[in-house]
PDB file of C-alpha atoms in Angstrom:
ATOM      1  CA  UNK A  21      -9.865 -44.873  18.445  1.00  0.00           C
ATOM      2  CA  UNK A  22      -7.200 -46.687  16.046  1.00  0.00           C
ATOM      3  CA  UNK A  23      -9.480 -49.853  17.096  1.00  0.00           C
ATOM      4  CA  UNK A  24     -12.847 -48.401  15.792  1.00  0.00           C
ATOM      5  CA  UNK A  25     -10.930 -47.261  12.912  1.00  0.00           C
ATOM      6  CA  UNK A  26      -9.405 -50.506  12.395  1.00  0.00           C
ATOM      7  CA  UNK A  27     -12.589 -52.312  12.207  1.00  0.00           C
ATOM      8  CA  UNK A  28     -14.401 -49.508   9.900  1.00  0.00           C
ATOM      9  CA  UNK A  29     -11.629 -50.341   7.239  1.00  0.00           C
ATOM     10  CA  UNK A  30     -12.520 -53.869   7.503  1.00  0.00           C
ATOM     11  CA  UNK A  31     -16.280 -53.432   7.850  1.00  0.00           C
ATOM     12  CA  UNK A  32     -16.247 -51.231   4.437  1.00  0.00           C
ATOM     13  CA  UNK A  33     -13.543 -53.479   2.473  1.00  0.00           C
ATOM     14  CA  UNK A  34     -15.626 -56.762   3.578  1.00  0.00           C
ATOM     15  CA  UNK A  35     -19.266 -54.597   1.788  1.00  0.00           C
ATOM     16  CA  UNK A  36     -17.145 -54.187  -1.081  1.00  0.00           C
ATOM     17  CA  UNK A  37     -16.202 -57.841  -1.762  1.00  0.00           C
ATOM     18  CA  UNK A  38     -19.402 -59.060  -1.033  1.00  0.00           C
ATOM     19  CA  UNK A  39     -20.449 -56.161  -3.713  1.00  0.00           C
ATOM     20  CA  UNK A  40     -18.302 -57.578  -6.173  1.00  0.00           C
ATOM     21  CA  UNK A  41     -18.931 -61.127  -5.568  1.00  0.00           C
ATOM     22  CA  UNK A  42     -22.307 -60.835  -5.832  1.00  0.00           C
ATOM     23  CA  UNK A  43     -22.211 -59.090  -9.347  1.00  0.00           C
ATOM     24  CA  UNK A  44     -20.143 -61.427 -10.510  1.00  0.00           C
ATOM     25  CA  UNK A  45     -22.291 -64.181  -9.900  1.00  0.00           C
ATOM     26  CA  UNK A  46     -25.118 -62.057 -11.779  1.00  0.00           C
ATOM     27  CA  UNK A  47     -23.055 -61.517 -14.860  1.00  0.00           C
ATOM     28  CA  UNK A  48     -23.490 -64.630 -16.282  1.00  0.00           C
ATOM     29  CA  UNK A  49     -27.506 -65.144 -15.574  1.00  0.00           C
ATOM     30  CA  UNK A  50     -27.826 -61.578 -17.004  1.00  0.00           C
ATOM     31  CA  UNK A  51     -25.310 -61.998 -20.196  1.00  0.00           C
ATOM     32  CA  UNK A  52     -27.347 -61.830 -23.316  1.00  0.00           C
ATOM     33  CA  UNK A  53     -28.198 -65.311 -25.196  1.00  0.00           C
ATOM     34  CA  UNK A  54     -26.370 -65.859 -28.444  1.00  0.00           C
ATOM     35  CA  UNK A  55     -28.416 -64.345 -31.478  1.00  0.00           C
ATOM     36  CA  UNK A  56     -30.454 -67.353 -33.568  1.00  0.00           C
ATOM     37  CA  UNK A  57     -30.984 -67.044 -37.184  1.00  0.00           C
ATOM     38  CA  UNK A  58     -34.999 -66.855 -37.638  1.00  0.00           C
ATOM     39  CA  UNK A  59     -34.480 -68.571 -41.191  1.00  0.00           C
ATOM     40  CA  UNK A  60     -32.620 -71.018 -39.229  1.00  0.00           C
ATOM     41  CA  UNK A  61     -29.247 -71.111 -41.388  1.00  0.00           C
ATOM     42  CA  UNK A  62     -27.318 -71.461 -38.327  1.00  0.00           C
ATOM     43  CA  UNK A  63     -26.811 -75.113 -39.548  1.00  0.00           C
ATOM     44  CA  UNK A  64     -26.026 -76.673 -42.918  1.00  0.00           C
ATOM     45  CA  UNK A  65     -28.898 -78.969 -42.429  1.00  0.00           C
ATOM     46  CA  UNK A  66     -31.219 -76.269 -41.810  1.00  0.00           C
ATOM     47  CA  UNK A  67     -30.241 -73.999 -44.395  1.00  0.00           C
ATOM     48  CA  UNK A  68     -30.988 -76.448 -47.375  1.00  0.00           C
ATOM     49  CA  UNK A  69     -34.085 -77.593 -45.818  1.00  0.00           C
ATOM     50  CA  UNK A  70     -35.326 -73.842 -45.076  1.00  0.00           C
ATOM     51  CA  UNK A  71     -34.249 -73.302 -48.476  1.00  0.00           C
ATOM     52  CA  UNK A  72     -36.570 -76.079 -49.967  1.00  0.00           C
ATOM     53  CA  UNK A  73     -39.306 -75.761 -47.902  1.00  0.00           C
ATOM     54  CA  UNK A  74     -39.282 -71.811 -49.016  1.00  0.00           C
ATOM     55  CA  UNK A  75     -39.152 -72.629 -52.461  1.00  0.00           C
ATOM     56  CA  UNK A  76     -41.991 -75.589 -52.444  1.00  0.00           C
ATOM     57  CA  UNK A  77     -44.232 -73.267 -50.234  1.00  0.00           C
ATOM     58  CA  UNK A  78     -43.328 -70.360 -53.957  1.00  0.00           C
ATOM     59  CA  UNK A  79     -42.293 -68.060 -51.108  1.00  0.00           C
ATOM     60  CA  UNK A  80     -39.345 -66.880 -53.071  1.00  0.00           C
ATOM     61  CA  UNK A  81     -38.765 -63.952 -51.151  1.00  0.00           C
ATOM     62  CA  UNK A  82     -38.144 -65.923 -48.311  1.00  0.00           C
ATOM     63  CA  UNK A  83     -36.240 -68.921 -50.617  1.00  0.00           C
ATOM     64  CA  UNK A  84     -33.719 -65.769 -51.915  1.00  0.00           C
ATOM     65  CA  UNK A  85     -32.493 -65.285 -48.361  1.00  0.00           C
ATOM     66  CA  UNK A  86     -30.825 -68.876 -48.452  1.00  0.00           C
ATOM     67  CA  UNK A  87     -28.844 -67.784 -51.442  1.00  0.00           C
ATOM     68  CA  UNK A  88     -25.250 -65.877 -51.370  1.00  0.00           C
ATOM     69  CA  UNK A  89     -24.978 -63.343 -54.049  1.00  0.00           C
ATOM     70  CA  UNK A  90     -22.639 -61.233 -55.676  1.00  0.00           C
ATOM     71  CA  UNK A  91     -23.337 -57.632 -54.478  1.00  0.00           C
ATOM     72  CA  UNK A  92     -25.805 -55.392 -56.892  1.00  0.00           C
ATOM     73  CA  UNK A  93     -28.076 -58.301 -57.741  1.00  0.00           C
ATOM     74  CA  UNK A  94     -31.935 -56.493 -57.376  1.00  0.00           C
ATOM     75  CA  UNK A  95     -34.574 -58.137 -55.612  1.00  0.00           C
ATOM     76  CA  UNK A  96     -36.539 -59.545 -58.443  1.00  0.00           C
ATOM     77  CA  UNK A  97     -33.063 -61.056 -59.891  1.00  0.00           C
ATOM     78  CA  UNK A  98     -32.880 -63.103 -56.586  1.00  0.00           C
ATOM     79  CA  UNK A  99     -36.246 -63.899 -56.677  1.00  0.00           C
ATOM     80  CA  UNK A 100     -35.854 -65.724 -60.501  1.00  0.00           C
ATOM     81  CA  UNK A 101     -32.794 -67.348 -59.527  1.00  0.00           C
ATOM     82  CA  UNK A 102     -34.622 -68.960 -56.622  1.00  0.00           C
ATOM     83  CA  UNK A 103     -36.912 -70.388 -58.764  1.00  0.00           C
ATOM     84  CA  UNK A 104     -34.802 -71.284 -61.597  1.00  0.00           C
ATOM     85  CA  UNK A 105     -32.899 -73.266 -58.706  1.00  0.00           C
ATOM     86  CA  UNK A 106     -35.897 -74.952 -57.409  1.00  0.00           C
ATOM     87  CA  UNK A 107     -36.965 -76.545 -61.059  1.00  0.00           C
ATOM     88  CA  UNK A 108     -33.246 -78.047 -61.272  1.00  0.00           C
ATOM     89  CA  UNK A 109     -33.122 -79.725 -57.879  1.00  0.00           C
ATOM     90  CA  UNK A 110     -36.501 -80.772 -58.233  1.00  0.00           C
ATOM     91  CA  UNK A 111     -35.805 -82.798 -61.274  1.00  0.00           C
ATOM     92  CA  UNK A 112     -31.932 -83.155 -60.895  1.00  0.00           C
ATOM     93  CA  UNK A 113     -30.674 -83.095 -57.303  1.00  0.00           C
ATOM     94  CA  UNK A 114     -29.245 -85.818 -55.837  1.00  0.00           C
ATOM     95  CA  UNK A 115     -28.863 -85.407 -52.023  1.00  0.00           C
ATOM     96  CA  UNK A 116     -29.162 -87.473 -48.626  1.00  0.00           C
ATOM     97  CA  UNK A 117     -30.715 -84.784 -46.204  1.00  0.00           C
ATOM     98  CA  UNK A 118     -30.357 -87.204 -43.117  1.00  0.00           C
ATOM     99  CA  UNK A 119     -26.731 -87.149 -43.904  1.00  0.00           C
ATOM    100  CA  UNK A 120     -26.246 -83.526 -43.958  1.00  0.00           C
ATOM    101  CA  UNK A 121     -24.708 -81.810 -41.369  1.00  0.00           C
ATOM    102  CA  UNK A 122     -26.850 -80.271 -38.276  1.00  0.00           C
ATOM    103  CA  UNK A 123     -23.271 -78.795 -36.401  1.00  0.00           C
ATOM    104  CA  UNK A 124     -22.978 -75.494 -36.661  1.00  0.00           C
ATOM    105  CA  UNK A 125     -19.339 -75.672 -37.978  1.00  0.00           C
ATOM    106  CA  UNK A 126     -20.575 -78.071 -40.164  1.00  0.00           C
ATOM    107  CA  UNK A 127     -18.119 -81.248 -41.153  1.00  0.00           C
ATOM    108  CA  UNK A 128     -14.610 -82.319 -42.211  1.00  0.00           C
ATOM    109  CA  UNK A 129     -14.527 -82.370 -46.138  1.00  0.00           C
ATOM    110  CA  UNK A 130     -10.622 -82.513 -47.129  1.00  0.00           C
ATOM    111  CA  UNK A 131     -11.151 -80.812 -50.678  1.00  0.00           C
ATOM    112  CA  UNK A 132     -13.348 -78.011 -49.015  1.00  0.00           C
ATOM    113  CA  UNK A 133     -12.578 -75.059 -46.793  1.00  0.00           C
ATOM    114  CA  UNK A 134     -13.512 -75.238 -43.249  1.00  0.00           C
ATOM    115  CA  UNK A 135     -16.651 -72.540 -44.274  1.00  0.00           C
ATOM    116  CA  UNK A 136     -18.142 -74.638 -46.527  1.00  0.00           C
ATOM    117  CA  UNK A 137     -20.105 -77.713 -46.895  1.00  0.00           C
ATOM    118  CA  UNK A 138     -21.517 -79.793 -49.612  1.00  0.00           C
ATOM    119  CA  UNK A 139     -25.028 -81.045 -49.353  1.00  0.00           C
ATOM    120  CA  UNK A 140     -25.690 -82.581 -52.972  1.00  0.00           C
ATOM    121  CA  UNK A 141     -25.129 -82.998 -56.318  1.00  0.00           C
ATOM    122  CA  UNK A 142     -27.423 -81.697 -59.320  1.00  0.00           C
ATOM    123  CA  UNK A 143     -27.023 -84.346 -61.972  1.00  0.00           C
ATOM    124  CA  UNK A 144     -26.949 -83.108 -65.895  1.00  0.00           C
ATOM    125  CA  UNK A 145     -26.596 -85.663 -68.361  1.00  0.00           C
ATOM    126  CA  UNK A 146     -23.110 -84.559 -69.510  1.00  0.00           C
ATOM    127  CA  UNK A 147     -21.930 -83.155 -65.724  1.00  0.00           C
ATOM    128  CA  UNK A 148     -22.526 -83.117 -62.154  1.00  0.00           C
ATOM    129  CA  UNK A 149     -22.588 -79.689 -60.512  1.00  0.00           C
ATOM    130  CA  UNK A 150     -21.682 -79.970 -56.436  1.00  0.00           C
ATOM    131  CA  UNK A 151     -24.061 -77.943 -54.152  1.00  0.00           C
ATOM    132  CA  UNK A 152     -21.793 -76.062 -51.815  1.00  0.00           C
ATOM    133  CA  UNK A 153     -23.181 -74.473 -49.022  1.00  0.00           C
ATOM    134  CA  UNK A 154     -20.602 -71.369 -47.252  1.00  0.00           C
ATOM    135  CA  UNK A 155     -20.729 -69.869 -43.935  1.00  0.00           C
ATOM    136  CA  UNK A 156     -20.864 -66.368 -44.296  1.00  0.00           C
ATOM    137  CA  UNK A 157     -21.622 -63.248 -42.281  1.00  0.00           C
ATOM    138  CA  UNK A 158     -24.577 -61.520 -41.838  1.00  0.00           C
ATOM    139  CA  UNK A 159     -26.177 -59.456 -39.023  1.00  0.00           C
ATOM    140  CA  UNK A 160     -23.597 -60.118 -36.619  1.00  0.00           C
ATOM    141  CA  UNK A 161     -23.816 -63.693 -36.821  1.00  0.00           C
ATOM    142  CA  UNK A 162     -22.385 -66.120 -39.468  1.00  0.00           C
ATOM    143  CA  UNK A 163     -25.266 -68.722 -41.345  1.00  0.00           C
ATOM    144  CA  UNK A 164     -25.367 -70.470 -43.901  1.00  0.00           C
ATOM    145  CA  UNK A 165     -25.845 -69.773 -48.014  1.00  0.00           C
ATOM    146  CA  UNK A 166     -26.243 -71.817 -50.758  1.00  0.00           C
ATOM    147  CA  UNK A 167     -22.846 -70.403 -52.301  1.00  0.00           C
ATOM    148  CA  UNK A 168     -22.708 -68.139 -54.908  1.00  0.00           C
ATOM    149  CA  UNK A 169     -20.191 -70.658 -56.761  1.00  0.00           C
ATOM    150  CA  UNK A 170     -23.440 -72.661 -56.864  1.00  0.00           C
ATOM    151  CA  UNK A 171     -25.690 -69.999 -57.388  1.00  0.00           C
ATOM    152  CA  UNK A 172     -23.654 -68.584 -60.655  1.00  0.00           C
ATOM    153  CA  UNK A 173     -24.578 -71.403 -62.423  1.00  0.00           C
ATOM    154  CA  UNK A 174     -28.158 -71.538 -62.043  1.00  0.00           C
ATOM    155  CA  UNK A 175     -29.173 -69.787 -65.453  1.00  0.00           C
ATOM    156  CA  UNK A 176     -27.005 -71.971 -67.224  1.00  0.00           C
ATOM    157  CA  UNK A 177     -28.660 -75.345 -65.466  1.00  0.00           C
ATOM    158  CA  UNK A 178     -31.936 -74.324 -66.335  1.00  0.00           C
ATOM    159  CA  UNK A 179     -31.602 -73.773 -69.822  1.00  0.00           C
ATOM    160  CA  UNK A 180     -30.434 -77.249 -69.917  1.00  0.00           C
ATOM    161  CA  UNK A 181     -34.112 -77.934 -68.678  1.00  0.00           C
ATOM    162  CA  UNK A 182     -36.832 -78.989 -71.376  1.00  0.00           C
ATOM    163  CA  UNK A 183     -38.914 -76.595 -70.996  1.00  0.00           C
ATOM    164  CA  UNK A 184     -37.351 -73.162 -69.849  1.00  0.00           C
ATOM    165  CA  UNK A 185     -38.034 -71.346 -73.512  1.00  0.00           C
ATOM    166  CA  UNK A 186     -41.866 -72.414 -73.461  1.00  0.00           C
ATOM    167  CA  UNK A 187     -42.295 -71.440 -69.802  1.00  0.00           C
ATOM    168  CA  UNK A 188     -41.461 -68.043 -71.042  1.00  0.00           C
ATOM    169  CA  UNK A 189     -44.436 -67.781 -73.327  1.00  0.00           C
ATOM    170  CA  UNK A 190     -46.630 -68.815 -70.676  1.00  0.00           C
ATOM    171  CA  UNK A 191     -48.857 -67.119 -67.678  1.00  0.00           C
ATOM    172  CA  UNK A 192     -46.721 -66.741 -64.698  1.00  0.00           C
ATOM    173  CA  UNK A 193     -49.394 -68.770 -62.602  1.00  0.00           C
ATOM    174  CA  UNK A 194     -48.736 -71.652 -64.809  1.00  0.00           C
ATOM    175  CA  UNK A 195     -45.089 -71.423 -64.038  1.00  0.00           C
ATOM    176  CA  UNK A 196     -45.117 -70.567 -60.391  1.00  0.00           C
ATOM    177  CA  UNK A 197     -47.932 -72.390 -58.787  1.00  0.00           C
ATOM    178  CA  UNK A 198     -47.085 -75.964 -58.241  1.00  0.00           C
ATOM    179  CA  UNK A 199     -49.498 -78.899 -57.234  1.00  0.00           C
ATOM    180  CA  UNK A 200     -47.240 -82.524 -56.329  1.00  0.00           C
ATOM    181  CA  UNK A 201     -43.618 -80.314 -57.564  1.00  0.00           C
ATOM    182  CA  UNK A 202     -45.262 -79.649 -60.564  1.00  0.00           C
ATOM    183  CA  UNK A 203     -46.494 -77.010 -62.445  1.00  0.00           C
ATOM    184  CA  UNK A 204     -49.697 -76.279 -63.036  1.00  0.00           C
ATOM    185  CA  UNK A 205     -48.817 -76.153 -66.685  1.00  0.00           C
ATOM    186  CA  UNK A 206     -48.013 -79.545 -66.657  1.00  0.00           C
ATOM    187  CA  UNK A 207     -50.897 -80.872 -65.248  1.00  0.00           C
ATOM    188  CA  UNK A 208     -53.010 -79.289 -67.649  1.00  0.00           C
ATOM    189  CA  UNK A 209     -50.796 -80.638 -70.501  1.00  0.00           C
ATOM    190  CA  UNK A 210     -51.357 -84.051 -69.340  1.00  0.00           C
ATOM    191  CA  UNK A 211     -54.646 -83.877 -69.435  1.00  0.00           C
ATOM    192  CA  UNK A 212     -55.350 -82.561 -72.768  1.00  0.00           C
ATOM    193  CA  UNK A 213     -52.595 -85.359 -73.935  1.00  0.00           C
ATOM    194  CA  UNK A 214     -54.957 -88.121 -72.116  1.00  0.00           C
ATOM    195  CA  UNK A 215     -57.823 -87.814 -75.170  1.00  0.00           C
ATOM    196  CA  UNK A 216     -55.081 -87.552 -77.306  1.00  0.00           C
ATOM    197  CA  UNK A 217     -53.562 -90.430 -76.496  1.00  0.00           C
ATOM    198  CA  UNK A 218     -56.731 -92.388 -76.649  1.00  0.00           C
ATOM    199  CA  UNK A 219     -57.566 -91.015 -79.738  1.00  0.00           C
ATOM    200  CA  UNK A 220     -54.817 -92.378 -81.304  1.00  0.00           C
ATOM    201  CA  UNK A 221     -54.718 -95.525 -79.902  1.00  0.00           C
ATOM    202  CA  UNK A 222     -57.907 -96.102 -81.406  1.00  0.00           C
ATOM    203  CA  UNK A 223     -56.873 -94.679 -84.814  1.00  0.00           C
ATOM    204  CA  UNK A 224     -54.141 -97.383 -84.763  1.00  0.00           C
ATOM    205  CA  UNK A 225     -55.875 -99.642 -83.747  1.00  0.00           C
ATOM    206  CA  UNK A 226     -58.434 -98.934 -86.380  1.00  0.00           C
ATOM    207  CA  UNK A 227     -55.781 -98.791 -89.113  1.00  0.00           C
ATOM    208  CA  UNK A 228     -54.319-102.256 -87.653  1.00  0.00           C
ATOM    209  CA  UNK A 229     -57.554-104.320 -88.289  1.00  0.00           C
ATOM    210  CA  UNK A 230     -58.381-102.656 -91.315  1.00  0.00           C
ATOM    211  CA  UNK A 231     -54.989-103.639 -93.205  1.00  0.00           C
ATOM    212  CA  UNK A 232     -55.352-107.155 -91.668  1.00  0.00           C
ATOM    213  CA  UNK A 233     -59.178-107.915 -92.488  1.00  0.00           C
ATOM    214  CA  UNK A 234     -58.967-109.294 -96.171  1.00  0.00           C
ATOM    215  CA  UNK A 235     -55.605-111.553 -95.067  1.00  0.00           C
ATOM    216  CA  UNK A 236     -58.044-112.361 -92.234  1.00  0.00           C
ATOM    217  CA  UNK A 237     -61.151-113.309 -93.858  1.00  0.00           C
ATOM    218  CA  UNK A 238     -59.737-115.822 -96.530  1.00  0.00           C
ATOM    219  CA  UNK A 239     -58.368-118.328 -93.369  1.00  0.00           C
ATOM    220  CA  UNK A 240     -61.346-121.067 -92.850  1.00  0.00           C
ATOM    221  CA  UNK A 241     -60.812-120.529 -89.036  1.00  0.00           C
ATOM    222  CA  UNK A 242     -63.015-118.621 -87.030  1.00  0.00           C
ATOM    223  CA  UNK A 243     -60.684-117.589 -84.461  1.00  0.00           C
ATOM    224  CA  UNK A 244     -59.523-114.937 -86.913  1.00  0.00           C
ATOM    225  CA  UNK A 245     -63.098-113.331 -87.325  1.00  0.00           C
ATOM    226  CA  UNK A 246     -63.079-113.254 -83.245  1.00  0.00           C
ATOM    227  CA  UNK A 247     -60.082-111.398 -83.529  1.00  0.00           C
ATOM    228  CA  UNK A 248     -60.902-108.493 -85.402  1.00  0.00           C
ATOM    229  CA  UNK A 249     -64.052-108.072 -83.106  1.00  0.00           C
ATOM    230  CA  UNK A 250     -61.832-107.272 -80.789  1.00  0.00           C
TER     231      UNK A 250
END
């Protein structure tokens, strides 16, 4: 009797560790994969380039999200700013996107906290602003944001641009839509400058041959007579 009740215990302990060995080898096959960032800002690398890509495709929705706020900015705030950010860099950034980070923890920059990054510079003719991406949190996770040191000076950059007051004045379709990075606006200003041009090319040209023909015309050579045919 002590026998069968000898080997019971041993029978019932040796199911139990086989129990708990085998959920422990399950654990890890059955642990849940790390959450990914859709907008993949889970890099520094991919947060600039999601950002421009966004911005170039006019989803500015979509281009906000790559932006770090201050809290109570409205949806059609982050929207402009987006924008506004996108005519800058695409006339003043100065960047190296194969050099940018891809790490997650991004790299070793001794005048920068370990949560930040900088990706590029936005050249003004009197200044050059830094573009500092941060590692924030969000949704559980921590991605990356253009900063909202960066992002604060936006409005003031693209005043500085040539433009900014007359864009105001215009259609939003001739602001927002973009053919080759630039507006549509643009294009059709070049275009009505072309006959322009040529116009008065021709008026100076005009005006050149006219003021020259008497001088001309009393030379006995005939090389000057060939030259106002021209």
């Amino acid at each position: 009797m002590h026998l069968l009740l000898r080997r019971a215990v041993h029978t019932i302990a040796l199911v139990l560790s086989l129990s708990v060995l085998a959920l422990a080898q399950r654990e890890p096959s059955e642990a849940k994969p790390a959450p990914v960032d859709p907008l993949g800002r889970s890099t520094p690398k991919g947060a600039i380039l999601g950002f421009l890509e966004a911005a170039q495709g006019r989803d500015y929705d979509r281009a906000a999200q790559y932006l770090e706020y201050l809290p109570g900015v409205g949806p059609a705030q982050r929207r402009e700013t987006a924008r506004q950010l996108q005519a800058v860099m695409d006339l003043h950034l100065s960047t190296r996107l194969n050099e940018v980070s891809n790490d997650p923890d991004g790299s070793i920059e001794t005048d920068l906290t370990a949560s930040e990054e900088r990706v590029g510079v936005i050249e003004m003719p009197d200044r050059k602003v830094p573009v500092i991406l941060k590692r924030v949190p969000e949704n559980g996770i921590r991605v990356w944001k253009i900063s909202n040191t960066t992002v604060q000076q936006v409005p003031a950059l693209y005043r500085e641009l040539t433009f900014p007051e007359f864009e105001r004045l215009l259609p939003k379709p001739l602001v927002t839509v973009r053919f080759l990075n630039l507006p549509i606006w643009q294009w059709l200003a070049l275009l009505a400058i072309l006959p322009l041009a040529y116009g008065t090319a021709w008026l100076l040209s005009w005006l050149v041959r006219f003021l020259l023909r008497p001088l001309l015309f009393r030379t006995p050579t005939t090389a000057d007579d060939e030259l106002l045919r021209l």
